[in-house]
mmCIF file with all atom_site columns, C-alpha atoms in Angstrom:
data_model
loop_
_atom_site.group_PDB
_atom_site.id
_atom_site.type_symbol
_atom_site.label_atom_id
_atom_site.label_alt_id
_atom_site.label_comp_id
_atom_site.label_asym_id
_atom_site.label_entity_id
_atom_site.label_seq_id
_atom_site.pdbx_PDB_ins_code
_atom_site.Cartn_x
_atom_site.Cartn_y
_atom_site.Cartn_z
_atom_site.occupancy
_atom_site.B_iso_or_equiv
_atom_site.pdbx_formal_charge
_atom_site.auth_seq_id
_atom_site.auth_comp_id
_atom_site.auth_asym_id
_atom_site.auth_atom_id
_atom_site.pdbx_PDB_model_num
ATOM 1   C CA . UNK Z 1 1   ? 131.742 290.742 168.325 1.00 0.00 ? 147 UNK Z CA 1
ATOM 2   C CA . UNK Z 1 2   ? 132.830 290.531 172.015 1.00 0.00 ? 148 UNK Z CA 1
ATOM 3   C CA . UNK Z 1 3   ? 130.303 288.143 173.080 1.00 0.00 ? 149 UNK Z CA 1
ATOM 4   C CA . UNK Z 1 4   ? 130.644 285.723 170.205 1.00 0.00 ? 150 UNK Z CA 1
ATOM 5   C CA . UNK Z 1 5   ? 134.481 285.596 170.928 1.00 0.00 ? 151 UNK Z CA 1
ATOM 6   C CA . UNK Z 1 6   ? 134.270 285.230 174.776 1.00 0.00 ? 152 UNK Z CA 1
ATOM 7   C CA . UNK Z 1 7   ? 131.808 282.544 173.883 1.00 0.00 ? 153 UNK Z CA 1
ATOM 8   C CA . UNK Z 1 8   ? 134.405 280.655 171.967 1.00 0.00 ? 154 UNK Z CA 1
ATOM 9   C CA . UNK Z 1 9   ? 137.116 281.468 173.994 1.00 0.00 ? 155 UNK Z CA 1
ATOM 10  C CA . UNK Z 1 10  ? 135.406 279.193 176.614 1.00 0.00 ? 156 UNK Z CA 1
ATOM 11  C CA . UNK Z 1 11  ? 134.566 276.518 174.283 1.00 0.00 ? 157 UNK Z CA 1
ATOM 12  C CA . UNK Z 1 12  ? 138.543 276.112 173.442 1.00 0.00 ? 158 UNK Z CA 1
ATOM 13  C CA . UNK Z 1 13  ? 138.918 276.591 177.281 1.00 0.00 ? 159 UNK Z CA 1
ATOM 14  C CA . UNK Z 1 14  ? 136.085 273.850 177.799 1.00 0.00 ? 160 UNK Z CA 1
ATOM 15  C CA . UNK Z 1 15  ? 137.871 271.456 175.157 1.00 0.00 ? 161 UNK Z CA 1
ATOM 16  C CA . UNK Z 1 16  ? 141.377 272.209 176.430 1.00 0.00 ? 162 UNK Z CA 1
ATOM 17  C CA . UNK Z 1 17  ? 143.067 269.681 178.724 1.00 0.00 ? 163 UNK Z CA 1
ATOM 18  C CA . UNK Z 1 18  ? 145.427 272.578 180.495 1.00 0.00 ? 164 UNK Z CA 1
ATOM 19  C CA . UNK Z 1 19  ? 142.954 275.430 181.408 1.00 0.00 ? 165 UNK Z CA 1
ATOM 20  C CA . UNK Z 1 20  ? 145.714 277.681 181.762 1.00 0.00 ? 166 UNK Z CA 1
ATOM 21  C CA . UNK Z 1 21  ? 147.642 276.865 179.081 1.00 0.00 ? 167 UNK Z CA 1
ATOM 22  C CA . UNK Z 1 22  ? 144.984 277.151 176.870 1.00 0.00 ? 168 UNK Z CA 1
ATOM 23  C CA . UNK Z 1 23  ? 144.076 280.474 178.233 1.00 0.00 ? 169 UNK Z CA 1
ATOM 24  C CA . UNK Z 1 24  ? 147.577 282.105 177.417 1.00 0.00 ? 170 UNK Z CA 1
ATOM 25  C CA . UNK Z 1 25  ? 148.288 280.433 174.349 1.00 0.00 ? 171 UNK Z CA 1
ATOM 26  C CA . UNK Z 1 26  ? 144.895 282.232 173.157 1.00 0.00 ? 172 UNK Z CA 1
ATOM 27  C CA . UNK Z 1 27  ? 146.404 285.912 174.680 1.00 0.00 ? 173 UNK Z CA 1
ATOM 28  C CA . UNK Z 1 28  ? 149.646 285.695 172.571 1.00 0.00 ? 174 UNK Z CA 1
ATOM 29  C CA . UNK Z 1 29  ? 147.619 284.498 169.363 1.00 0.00 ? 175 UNK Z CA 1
ATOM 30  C CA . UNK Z 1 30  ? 145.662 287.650 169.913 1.00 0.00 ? 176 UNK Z CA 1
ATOM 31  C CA . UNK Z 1 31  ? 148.283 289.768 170.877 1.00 0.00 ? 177 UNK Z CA 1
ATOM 32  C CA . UNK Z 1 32  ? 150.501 288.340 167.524 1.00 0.00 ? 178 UNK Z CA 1
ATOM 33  C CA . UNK Z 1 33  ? 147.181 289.561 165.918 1.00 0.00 ? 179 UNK Z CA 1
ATOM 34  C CA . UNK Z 1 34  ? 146.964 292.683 166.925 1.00 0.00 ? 180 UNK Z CA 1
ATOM 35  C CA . UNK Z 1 35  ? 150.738 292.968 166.349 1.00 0.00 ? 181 UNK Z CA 1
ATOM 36  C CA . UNK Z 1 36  ? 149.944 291.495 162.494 1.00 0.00 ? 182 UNK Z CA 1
ATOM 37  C CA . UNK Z 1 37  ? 147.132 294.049 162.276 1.00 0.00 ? 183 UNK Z CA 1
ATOM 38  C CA . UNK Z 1 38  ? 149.392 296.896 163.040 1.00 0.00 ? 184 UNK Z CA 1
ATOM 39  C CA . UNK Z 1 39  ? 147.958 297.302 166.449 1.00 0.00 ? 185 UNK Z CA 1
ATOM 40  C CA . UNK Z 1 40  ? 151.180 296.903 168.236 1.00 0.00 ? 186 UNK Z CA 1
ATOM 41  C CA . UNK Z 1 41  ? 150.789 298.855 171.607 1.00 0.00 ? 187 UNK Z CA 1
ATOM 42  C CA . UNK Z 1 42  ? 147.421 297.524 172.349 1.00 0.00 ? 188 UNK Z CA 1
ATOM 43  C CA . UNK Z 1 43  ? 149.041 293.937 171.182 1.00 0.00 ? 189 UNK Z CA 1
ATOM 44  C CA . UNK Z 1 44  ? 152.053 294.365 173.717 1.00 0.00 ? 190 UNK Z CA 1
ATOM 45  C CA . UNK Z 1 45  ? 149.797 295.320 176.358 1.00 0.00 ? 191 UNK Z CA 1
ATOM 46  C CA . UNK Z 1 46  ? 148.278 291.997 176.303 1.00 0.00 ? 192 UNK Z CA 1
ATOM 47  C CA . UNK Z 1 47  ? 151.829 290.148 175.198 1.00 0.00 ? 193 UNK Z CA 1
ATOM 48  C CA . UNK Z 1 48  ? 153.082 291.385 178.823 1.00 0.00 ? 194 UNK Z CA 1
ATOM 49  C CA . UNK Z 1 49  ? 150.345 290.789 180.657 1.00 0.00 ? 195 UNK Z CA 1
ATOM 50  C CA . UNK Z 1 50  ? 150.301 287.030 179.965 1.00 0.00 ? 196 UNK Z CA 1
ATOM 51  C CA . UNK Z 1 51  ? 154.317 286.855 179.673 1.00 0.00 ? 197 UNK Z CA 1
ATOM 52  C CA . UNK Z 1 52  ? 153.596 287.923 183.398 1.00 0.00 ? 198 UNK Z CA 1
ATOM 53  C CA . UNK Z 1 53  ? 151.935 284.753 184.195 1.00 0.00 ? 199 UNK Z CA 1
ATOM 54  C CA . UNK Z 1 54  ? 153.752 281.961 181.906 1.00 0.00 ? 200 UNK Z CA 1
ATOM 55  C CA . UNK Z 1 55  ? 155.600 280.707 184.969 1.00 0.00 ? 201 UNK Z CA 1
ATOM 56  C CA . UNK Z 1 56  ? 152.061 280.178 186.620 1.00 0.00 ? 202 UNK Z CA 1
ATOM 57  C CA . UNK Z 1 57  ? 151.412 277.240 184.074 1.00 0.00 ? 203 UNK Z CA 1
ATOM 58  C CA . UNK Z 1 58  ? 152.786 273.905 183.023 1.00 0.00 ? 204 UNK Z CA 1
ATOM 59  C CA . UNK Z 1 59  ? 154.430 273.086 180.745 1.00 0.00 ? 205 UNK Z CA 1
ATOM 60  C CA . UNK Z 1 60  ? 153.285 273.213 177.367 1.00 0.00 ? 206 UNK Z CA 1
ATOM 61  C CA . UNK Z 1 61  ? 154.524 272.509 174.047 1.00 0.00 ? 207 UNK Z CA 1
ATOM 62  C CA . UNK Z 1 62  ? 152.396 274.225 171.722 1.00 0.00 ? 208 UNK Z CA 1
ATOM 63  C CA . UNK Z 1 63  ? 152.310 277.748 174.561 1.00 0.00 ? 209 UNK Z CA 1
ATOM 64  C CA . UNK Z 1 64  ? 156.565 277.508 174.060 1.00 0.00 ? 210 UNK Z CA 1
ATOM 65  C CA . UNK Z 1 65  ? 155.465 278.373 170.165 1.00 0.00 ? 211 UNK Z CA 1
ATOM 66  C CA . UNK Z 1 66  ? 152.641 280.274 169.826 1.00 0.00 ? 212 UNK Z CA 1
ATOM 67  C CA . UNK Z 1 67  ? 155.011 282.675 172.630 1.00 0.00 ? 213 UNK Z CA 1
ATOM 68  C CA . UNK Z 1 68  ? 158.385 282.228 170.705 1.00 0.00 ? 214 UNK Z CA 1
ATOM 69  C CA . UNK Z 1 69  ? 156.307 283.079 167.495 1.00 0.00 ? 215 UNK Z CA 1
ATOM 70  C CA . UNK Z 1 70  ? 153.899 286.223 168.785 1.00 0.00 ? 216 UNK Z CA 1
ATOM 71  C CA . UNK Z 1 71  ? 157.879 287.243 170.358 1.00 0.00 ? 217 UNK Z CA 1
ATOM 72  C CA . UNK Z 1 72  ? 159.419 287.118 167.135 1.00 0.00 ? 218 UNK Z CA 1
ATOM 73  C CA . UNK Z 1 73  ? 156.566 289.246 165.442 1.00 0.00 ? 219 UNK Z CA 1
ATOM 74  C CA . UNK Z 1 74  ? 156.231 292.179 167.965 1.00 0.00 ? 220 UNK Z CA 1
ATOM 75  C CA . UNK Z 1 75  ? 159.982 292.149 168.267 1.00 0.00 ? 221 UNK Z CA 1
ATOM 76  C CA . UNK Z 1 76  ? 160.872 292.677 164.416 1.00 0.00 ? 222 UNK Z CA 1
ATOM 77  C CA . UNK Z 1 77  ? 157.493 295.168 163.978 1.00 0.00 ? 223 UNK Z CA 1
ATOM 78  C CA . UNK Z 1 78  ? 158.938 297.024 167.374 1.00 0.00 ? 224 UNK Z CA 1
ATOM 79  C CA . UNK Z 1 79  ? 162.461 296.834 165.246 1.00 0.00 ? 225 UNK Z CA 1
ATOM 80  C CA . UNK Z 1 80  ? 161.307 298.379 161.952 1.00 0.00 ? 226 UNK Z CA 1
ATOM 81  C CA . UNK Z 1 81  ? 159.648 301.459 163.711 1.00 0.00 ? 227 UNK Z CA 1
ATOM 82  C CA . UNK Z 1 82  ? 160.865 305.051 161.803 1.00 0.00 ? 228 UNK Z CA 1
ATOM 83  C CA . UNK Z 1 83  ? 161.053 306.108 165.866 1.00 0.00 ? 229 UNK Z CA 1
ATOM 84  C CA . UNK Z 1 84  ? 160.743 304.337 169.254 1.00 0.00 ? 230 UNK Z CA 1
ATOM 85  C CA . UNK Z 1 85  ? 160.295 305.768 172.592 1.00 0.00 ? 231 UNK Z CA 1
ATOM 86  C CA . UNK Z 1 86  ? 162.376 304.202 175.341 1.00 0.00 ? 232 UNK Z CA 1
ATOM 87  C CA . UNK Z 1 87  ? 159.489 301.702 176.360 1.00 0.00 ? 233 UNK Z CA 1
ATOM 88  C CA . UNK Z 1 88  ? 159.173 300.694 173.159 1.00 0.00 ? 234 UNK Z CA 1
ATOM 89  C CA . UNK Z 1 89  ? 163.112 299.560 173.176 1.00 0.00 ? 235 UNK Z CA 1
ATOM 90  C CA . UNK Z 1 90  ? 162.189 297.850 176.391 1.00 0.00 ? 236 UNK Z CA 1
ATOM 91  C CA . UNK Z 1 91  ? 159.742 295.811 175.109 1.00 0.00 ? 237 UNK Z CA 1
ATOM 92  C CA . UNK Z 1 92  ? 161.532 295.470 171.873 1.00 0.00 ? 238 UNK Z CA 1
ATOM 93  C CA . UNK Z 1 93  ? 164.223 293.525 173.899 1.00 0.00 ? 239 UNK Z CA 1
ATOM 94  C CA . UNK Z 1 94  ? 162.092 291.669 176.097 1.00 0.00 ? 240 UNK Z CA 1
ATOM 95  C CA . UNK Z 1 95  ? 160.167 290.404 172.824 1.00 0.00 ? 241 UNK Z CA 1
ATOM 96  C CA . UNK Z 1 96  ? 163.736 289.255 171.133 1.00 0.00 ? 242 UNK Z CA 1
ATOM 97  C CA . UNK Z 1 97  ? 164.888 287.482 173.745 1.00 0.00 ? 243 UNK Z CA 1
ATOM 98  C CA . UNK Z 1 98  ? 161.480 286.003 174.661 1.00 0.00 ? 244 UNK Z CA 1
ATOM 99  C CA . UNK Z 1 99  ? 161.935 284.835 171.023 1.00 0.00 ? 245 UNK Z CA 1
ATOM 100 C CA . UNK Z 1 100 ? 165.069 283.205 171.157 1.00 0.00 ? 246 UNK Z CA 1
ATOM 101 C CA . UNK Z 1 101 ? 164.721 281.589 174.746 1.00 0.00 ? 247 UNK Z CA 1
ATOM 102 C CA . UNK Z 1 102 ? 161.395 280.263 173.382 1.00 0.00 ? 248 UNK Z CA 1
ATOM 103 C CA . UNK Z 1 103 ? 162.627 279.370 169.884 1.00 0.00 ? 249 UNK Z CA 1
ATOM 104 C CA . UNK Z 1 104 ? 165.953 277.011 171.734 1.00 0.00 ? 250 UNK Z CA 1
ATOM 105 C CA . UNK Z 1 105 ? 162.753 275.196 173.633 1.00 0.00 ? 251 UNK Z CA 1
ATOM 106 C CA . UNK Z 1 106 ? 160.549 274.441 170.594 1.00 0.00 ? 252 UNK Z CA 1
ATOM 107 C CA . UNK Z 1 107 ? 162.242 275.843 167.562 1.00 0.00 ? 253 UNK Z CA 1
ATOM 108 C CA . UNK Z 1 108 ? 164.695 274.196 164.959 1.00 0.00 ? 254 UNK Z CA 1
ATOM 109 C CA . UNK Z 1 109 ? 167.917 275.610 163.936 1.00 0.00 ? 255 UNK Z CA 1
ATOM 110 C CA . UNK Z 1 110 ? 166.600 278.222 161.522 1.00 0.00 ? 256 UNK Z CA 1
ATOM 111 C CA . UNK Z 1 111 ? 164.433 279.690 164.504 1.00 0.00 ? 257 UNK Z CA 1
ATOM 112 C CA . UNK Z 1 112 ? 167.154 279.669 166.379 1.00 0.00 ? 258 UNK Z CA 1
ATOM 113 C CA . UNK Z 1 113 ? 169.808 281.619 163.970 1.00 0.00 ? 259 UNK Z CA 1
ATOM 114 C CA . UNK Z 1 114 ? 166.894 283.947 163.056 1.00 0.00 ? 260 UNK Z CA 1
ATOM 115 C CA . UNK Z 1 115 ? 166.398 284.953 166.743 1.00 0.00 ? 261 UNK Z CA 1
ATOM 116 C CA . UNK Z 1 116 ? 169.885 285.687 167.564 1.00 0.00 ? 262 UNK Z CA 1
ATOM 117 C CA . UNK Z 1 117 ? 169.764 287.605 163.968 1.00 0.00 ? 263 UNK Z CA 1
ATOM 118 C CA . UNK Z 1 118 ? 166.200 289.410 165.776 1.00 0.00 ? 264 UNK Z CA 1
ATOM 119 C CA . UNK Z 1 119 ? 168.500 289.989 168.812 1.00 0.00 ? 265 UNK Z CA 1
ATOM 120 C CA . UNK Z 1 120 ? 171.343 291.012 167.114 1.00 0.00 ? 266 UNK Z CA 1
ATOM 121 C CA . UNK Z 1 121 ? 169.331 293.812 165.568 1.00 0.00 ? 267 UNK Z CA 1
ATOM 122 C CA . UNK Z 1 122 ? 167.828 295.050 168.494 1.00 0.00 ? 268 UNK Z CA 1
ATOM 123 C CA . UNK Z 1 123 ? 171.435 295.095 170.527 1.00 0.00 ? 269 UNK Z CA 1
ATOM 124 C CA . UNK Z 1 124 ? 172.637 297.065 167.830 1.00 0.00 ? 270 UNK Z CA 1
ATOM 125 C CA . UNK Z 1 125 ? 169.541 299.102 167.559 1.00 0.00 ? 271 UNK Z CA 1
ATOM 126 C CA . UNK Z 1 126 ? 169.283 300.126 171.485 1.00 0.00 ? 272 UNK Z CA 1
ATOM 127 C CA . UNK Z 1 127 ? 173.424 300.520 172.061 1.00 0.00 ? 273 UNK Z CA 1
ATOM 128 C CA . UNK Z 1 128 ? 174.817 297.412 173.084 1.00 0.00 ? 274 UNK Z CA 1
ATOM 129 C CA . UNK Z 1 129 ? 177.261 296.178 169.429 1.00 0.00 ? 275 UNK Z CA 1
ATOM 130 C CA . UNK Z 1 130 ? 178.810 293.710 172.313 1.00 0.00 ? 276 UNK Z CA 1
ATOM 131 C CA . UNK Z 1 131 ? 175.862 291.792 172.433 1.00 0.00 ? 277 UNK Z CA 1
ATOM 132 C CA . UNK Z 1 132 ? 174.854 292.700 168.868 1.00 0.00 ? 278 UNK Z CA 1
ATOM 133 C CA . UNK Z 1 133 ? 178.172 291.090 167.499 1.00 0.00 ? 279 UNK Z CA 1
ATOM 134 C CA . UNK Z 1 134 ? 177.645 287.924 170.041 1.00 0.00 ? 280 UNK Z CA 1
ATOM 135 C CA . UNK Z 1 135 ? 174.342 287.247 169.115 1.00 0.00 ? 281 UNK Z CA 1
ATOM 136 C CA . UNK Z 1 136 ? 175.536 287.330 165.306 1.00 0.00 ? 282 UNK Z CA 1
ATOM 137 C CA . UNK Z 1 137 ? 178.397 285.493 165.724 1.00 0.00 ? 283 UNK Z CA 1
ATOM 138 C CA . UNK Z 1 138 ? 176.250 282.746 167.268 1.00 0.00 ? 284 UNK Z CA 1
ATOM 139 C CA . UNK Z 1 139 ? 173.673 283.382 164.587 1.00 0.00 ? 285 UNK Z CA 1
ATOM 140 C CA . UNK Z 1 140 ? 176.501 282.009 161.805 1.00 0.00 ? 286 UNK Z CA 1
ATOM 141 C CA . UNK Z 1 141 ? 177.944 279.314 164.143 1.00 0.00 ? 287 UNK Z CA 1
ATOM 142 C CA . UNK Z 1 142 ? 174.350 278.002 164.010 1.00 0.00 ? 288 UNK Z CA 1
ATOM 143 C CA . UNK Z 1 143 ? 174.483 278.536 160.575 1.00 0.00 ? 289 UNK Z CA 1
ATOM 144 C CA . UNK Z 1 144 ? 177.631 276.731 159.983 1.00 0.00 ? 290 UNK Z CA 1
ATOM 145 C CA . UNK Z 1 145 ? 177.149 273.956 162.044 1.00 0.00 ? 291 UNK Z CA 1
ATOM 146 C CA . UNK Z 1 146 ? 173.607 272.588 160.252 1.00 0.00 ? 292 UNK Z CA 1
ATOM 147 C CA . UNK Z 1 147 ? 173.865 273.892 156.671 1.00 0.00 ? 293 UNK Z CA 1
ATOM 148 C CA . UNK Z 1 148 ? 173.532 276.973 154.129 1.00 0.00 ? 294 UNK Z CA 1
ATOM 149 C CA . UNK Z 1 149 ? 171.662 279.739 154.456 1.00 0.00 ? 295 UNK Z CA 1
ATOM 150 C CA . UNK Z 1 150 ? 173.054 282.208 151.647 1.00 0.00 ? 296 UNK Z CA 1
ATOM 151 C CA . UNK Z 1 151 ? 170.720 285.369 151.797 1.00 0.00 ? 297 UNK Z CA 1
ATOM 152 C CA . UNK Z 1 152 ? 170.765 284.803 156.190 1.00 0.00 ? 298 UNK Z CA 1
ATOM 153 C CA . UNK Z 1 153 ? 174.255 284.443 156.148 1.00 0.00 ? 299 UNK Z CA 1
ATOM 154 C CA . UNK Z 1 154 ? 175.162 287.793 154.418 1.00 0.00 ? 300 UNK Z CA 1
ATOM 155 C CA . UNK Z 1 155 ? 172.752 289.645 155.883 1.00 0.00 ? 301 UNK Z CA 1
ATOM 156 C CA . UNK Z 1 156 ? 174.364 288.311 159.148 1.00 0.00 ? 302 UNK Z CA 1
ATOM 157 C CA . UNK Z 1 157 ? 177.901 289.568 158.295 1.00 0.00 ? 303 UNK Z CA 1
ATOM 158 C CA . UNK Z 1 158 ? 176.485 292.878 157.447 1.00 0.00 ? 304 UNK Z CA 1
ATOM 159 C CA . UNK Z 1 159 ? 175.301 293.037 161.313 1.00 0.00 ? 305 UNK Z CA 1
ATOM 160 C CA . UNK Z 1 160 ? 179.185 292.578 163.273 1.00 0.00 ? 306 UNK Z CA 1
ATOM 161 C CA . UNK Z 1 161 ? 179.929 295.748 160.734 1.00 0.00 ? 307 UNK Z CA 1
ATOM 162 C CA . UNK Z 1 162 ? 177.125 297.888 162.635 1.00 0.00 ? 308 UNK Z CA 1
ATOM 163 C CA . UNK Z 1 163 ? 178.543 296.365 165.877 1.00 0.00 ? 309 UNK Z CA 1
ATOM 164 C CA . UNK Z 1 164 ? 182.445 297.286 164.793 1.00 0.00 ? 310 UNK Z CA 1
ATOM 165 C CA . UNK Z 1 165 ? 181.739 300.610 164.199 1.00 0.00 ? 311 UNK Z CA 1
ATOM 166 C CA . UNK Z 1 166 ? 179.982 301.359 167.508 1.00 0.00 ? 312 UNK Z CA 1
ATOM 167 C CA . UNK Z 1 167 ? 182.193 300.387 169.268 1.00 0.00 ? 313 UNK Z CA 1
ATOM 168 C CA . UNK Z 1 168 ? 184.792 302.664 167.686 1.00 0.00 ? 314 UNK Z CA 1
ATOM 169 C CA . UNK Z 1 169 ? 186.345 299.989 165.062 1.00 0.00 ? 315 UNK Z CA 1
ATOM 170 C CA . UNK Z 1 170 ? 185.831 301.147 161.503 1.00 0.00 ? 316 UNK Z CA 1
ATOM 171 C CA . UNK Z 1 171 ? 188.908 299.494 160.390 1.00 0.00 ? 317 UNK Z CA 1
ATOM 172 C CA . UNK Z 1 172 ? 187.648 296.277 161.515 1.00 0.00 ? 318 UNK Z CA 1
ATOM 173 C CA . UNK Z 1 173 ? 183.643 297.223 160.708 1.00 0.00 ? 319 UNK Z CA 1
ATOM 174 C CA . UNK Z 1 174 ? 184.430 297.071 156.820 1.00 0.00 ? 320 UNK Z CA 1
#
């Protein structure tokens, strides 16, 4: 119901203490929705259209997650499409490291090794191993440095053996 939703998007807006804030924290929540709901183009329509403004608001503790969360959702759902057009790598970048800028604000180490693992992916996945293999090297430094993370961790070594062999290195990608 559109008019029972704009109604209570202005009572949140009403209650909030940082109008704008408010406003865009309530765009990525829907947008991470839509994304959720299998809705993904109409949900990155309205992920870049209040990415666009984030700079236009103070800061904000609780935007930095609900943004470094609805980032980390469109950019694995972008990620495990059968087929992406070149937009959809675009955004599929812009999401991971969206992510993982938003994730070192907020986030704790976990978010942080599972973006670079998100960005990883994606280097990999739109031609860039360089960056794949940097962003999973840092990935297991992270891991290293603050404790264990089995399953992570082996996935993560799995990910410098994409990067190896794209870069012409199968010795070295085993």
């Amino acid at each position: 119901d559109p008019v029972e939703a704009a109604a209570a998007e202005l009572s949140v807006l009403k209650a909030a203490g940082d109008f704008g804030a408010a406003l865009l924290d309530m765009r990525f929540m829907l947008a991470a929705a839509l994304v959720g709901s299998k809705r993904a183009r109409e949900g990155a329509r309205i992920y870049r259209g209040a990415l666009d403004i984030v700079d236009q608001v103070g800061p904000s503790a609780l935007l930095d997650r609900t943004i470094a969360v609805a980032s980390n959702n469109l950019g694995w759902e972008l990620y495990e499409m059968a087929s992406r057009a070149p937009d959809d790598d675009a955004l599929m970048r812009l999401a991971a490291a969206t992510s993982l800028a938003f994730w070192l604000k907020c986030g704790t180490w976990i978010n942080a090794e599972r973006a670079h693992d998100l960005n990883a992916r994606v280097a990999n996945a739109t031609g860039d191993p360089k960056s794949g293999l940097a962003h999973a090297d840092a990935a297991l430094a992270i891991i290293a440095a603050n404790g264990e993370r089995p399953l992570d961790a082996a996935l993560l070594h799995l990910t410098p053996a994409v990067s190896l062999a794209a870069m012409g290195d199968p010795p070295g990608s085993v």
